[in-house]
Coordinates of C-alpha atoms (C1' of nucleotides) in Angstrom, one line a residue:
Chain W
X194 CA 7.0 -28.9 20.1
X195 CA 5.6 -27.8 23.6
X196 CA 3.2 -25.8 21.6
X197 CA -0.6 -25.6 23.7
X198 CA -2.8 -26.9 20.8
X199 CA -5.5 -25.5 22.9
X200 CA -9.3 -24.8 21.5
X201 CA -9.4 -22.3 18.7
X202 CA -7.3 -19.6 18.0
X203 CA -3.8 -19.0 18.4
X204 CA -1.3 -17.8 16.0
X205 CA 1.6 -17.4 18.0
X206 CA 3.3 -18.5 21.7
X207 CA 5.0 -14.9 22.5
X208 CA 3.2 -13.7 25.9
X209 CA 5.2 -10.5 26.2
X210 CA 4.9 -9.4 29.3
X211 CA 6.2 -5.9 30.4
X212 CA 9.6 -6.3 30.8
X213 CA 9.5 -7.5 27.3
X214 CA 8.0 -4.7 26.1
X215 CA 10.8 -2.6 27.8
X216 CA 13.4 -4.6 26.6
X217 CA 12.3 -4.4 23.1
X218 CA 11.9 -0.6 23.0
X219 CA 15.0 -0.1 24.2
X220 CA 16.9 -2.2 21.9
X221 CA 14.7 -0.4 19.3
X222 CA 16.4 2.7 20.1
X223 CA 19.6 1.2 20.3
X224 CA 20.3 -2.4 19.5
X225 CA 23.6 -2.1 21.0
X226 CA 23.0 -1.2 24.8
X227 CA 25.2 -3.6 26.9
X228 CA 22.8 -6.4 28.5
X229 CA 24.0 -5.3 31.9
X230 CA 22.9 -1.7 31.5
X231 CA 19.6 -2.9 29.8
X232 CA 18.8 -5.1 33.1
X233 CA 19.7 -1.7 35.3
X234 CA 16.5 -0.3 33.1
X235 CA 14.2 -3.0 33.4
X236 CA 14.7 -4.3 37.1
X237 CA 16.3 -7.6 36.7
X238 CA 19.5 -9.0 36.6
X239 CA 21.9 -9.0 33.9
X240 CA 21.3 -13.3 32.7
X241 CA 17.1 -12.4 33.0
X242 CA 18.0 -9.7 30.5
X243 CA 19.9 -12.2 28.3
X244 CA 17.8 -15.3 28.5
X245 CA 14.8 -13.3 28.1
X246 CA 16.5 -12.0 24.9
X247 CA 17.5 -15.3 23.3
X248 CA 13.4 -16.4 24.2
X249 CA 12.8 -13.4 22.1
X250 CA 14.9 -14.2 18.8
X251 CA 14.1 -18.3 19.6
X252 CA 10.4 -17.2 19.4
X253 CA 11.4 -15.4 16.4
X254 CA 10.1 -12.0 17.6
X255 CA 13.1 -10.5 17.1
X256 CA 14.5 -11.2 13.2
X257 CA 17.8 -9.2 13.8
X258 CA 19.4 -6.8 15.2
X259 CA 20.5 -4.6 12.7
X260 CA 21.8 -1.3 11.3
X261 CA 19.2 1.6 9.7
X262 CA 21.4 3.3 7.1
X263 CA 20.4 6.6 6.0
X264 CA 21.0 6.1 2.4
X265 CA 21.2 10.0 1.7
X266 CA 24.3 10.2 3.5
X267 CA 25.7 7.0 1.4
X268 CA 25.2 9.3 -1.7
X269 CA 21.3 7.9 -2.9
X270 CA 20.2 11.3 -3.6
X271 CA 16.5 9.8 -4.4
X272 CA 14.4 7.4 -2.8
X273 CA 11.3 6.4 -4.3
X274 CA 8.2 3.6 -4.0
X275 CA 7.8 1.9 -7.5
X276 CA 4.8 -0.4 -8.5
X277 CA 5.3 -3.0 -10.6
X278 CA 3.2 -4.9 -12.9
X279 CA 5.2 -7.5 -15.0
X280 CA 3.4 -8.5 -18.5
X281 CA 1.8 -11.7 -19.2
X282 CA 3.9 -14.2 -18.5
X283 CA 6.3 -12.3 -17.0
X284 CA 6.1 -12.8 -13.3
X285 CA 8.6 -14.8 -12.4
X286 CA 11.3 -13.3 -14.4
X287 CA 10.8 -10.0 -13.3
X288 CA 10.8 -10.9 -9.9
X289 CA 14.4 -12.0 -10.0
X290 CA 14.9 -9.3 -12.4
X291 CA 14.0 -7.4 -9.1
X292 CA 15.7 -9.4 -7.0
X293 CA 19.1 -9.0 -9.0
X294 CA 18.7 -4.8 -8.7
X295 CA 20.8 -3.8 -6.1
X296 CA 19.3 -0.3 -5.8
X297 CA 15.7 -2.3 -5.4
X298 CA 16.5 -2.6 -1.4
X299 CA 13.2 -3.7 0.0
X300 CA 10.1 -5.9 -2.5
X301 CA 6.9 -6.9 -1.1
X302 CA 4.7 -8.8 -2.9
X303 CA 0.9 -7.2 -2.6
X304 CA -2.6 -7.8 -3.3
X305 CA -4.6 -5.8 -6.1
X306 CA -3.7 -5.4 -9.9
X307 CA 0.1 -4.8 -9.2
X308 CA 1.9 -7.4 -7.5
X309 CA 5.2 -6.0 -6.2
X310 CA 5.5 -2.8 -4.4
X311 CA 9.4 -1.8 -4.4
X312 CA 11.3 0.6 -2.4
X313 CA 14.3 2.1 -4.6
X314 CA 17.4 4.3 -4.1
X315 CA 19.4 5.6 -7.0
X316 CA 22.1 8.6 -7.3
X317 CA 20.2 10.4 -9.2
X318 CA 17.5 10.7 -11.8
X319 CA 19.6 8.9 -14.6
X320 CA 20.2 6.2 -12.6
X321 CA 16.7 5.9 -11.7
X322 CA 16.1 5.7 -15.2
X323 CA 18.6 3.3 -16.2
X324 CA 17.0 0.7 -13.4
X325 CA 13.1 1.7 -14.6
X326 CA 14.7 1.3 -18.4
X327 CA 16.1 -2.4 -17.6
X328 CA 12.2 -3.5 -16.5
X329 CA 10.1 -1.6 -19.3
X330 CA 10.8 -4.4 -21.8
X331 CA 9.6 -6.7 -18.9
X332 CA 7.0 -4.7 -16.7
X333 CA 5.0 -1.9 -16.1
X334 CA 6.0 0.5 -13.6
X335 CA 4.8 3.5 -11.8
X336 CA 7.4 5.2 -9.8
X337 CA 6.6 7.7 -6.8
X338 CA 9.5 9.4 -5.3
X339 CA 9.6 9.9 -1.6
X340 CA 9.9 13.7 -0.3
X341 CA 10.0 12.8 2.9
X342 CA 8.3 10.6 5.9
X343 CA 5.1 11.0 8.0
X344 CA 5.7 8.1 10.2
X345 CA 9.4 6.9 10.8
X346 CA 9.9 3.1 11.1
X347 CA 8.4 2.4 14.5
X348 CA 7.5 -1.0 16.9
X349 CA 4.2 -2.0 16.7
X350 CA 2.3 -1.3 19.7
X351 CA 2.9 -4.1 22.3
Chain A
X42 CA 31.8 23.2 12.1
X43 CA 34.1 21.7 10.2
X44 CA 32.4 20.9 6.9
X45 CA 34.1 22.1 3.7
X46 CA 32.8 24.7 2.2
X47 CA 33.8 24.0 -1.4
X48 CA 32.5 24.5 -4.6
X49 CA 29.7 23.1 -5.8
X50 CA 27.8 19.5 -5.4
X51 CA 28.7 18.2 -2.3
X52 CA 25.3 16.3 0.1
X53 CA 27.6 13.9 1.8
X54 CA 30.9 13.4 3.0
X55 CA 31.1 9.9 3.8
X56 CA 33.6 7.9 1.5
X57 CA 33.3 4.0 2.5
X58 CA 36.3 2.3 2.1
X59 CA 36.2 -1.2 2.1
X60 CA 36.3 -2.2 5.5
X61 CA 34.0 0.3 6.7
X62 CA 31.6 -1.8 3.9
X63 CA 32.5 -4.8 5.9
X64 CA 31.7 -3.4 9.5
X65 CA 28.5 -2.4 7.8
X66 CA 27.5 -5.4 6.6
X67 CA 28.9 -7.7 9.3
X68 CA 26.6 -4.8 11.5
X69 CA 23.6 -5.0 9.0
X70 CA 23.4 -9.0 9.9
X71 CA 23.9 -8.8 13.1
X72 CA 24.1 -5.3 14.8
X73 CA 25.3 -6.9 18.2
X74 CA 28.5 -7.7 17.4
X75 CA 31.3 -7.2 19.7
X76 CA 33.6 -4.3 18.5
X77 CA 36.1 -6.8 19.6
X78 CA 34.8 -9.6 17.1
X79 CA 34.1 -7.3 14.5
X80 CA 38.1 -6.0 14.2
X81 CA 38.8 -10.0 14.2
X82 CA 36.7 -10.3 11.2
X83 CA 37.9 -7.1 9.6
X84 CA 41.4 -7.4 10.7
X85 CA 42.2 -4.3 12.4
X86 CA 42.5 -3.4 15.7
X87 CA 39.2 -2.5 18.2
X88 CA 39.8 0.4 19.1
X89 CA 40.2 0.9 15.6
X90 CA 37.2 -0.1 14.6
X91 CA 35.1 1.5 17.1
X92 CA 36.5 4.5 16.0
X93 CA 34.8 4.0 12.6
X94 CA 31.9 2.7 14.1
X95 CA 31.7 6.0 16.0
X96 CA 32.9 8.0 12.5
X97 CA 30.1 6.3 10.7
X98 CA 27.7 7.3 13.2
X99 CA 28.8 10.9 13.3
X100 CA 28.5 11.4 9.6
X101 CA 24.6 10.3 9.6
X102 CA 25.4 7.3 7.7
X103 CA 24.4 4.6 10.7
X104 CA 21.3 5.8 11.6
X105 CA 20.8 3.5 14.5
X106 CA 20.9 0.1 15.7
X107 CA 18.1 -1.2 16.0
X108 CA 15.8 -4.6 15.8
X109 CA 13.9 -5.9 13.6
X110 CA 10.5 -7.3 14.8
X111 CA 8.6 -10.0 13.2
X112 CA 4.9 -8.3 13.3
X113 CA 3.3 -12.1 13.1
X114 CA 5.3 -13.4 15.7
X115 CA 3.6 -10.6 17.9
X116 CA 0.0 -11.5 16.4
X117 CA -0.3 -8.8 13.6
X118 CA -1.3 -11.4 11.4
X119 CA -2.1 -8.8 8.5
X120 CA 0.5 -6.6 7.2
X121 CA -0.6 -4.2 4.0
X122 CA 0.4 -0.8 1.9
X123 CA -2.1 1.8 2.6
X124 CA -2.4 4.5 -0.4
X125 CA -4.3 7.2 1.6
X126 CA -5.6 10.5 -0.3
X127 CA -6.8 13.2 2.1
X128 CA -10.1 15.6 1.4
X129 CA -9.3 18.5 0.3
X130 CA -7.9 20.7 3.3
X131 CA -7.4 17.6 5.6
X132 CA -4.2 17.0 4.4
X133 CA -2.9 18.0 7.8
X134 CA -5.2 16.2 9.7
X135 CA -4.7 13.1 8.3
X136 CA -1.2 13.1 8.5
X137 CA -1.6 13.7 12.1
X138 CA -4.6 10.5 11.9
X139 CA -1.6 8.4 10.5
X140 CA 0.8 9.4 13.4
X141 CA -1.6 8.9 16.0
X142 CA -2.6 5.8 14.8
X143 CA 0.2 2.7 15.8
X144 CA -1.0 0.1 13.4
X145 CA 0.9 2.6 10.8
X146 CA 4.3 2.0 11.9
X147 CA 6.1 3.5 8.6
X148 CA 4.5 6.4 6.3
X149 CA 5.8 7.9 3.5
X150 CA 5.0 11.1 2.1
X151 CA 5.1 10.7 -2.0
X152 CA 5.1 12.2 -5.4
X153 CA 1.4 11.7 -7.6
X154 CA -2.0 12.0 -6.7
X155 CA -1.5 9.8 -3.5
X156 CA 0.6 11.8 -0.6
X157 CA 0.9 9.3 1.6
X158 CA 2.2 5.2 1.0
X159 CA 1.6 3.5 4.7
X160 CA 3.0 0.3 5.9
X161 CA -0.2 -1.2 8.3
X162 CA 0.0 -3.8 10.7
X163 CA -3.1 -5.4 12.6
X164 CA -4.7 -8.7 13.9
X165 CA -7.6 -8.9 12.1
X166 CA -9.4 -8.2 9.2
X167 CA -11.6 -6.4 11.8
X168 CA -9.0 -4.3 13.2
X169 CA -7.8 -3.2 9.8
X170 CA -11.6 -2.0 8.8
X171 CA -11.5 -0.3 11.6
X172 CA -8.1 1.3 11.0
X173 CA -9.2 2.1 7.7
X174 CA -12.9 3.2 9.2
X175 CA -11.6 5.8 11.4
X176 CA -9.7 7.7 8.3
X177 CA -13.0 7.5 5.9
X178 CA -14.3 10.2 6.7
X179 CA -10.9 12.5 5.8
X180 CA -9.4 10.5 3.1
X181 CA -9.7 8.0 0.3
X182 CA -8.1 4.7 0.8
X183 CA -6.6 2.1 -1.3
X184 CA -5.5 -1.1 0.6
X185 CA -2.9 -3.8 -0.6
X186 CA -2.4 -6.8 1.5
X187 CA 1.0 -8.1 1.6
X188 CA 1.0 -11.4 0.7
X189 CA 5.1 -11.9 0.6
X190 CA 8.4 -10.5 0.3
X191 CA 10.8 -10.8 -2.8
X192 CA 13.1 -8.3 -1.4
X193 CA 13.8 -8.5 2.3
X194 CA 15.1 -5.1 3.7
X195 CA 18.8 -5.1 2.2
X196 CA 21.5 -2.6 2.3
X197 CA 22.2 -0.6 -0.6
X198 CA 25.3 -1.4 -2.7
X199 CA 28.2 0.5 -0.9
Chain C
dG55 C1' 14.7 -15.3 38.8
dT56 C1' 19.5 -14.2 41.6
dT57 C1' 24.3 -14.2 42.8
dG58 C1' 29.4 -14.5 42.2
dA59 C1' 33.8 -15.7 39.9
dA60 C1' 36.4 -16.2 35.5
dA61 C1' 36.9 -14.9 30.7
dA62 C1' 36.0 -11.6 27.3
dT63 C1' 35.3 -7.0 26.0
dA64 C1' 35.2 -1.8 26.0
dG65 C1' 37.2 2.6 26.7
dC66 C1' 41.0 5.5 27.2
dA67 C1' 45.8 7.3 27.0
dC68 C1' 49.8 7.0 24.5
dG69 C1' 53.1 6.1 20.9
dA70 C1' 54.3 4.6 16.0
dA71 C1' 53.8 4.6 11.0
Chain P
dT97 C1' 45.4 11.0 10.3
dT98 C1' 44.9 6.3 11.2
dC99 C1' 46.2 2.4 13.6
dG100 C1' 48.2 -0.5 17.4
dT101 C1' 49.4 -1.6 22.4
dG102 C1' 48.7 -1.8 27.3
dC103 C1' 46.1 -0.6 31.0
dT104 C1' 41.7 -0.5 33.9
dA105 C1' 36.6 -0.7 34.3
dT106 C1' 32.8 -3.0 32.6
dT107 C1' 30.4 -6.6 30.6
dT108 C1' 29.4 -11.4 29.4
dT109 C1' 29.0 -16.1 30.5
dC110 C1' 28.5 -20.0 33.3
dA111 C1' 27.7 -22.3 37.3
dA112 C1' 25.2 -23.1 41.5
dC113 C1' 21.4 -21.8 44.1

DNA sequence: GTTGAAAATAGCACGAA
DNA sequence: TTCGTGCTATTTTCAAC
């Protein structure tokens, strides 16, 4: 606990500095560049690199380092946004309903009349019926199917 | 150019077998992982598996490796789903609006009356009016706060 | 934050199934 | 083709500063 508990606001301890920020774009664009060749881009020595890394995932800025799949090339001909309004009652189960659909592959919970906003891949349009089919007894749903992107998955601005 | 040029239905040519699943998953969870580590836990060889590594990058299916930022950790305390409907003509310019704009760090362009679903990010309530301000006068807004997540970013089944 | 030495790893050529 | 082995260069890690 070395938090400050100084005067008013203050939500979080990360300072990023910089180098940070250089480090974290970096590994944006490629999560797997060796730590030694990430220190030749920042200026500092390969353990600054590291240590500032493990601050960075201790601080729990970074979540993961992970994989972006392009689900196309898996064979999920169709992505699409659904909205989904469970019936009276209903919240719960439909969440893990949710929860238990593999294709479902990203759920936030939202504000506003409908609570869960879900992104969804399917083969192809029967399949996406089959997974809207298995909620209608359950939910509402209003499905908008992605035809492309505007804005790719990108850092916020540091 | 060496893709078959075959009949009919073909979009991708990637067929997973099971231990390309694993490298994918062990890679989803933790995209770091030695090459050298991940043939231990798939039980082949390194080279071996860097060679699929490579194979699944080449086909389109592995994206990139990338990292996965907590926004709150970084002081965006307010994530939320922007609907955004353009003015007739300004379809265009807003898109552009979104790109240039950083708190949108993920747009999608959709099916319905609503072109574009944006992921937001700011500090403050204030930030986001002001976000949402400086599109007014080109588009019609609807704002959902994310209040949770029932489905963290998962991979698709493979 | 740096440096330097030891251990682990990555990349490449080559041969085997 | 796909995988394994052996080699060398590079990287990672840990210590001491």
């Amino acid at each position: 606990m070395k938090e400050k508990m100084h005067s008013g606001l203050r939500f979080e301890n990360s300072t990023l500095d910089e180098v940070d920020a250089r480090i974290l774009t970096a590994l944006d664009a490629d999560a797997r560049l060796p730590t030694a060749e990430l220190a030749r881009l920042v200026g500092l020595s390969a353990p600054s690199v590291a240590e500032r890394m493990r601050r960075l995932v201790n601080e729990g800025v970074v979540r993961a380092y992970t994989v972006e799949i392009d689900s196309k090339a898996l064979g999920y001909q169709i992505r699409a946004m659904v909205r989904i309004r469970p019936l009276p009652g209903k919240l719960h189960l439909v969440e893990r309903l949710i929860q238990e659909t593999p294709q479902f592959i990203e759920c936030d919970k939202i504000t506003g009349d409908v609570p869960f906003l879900a992104r969804l891949v399917v083969h192809s349009i029967e399949e996406m019926d089959d997974v809207l089919e298995s909620l209608s007894e359950h939910a509402v749903t209003s499905t908008a199917v992605i035809k492309g992107t505007s804005v790719k998955r990108r850092l916020p601005p540091l």
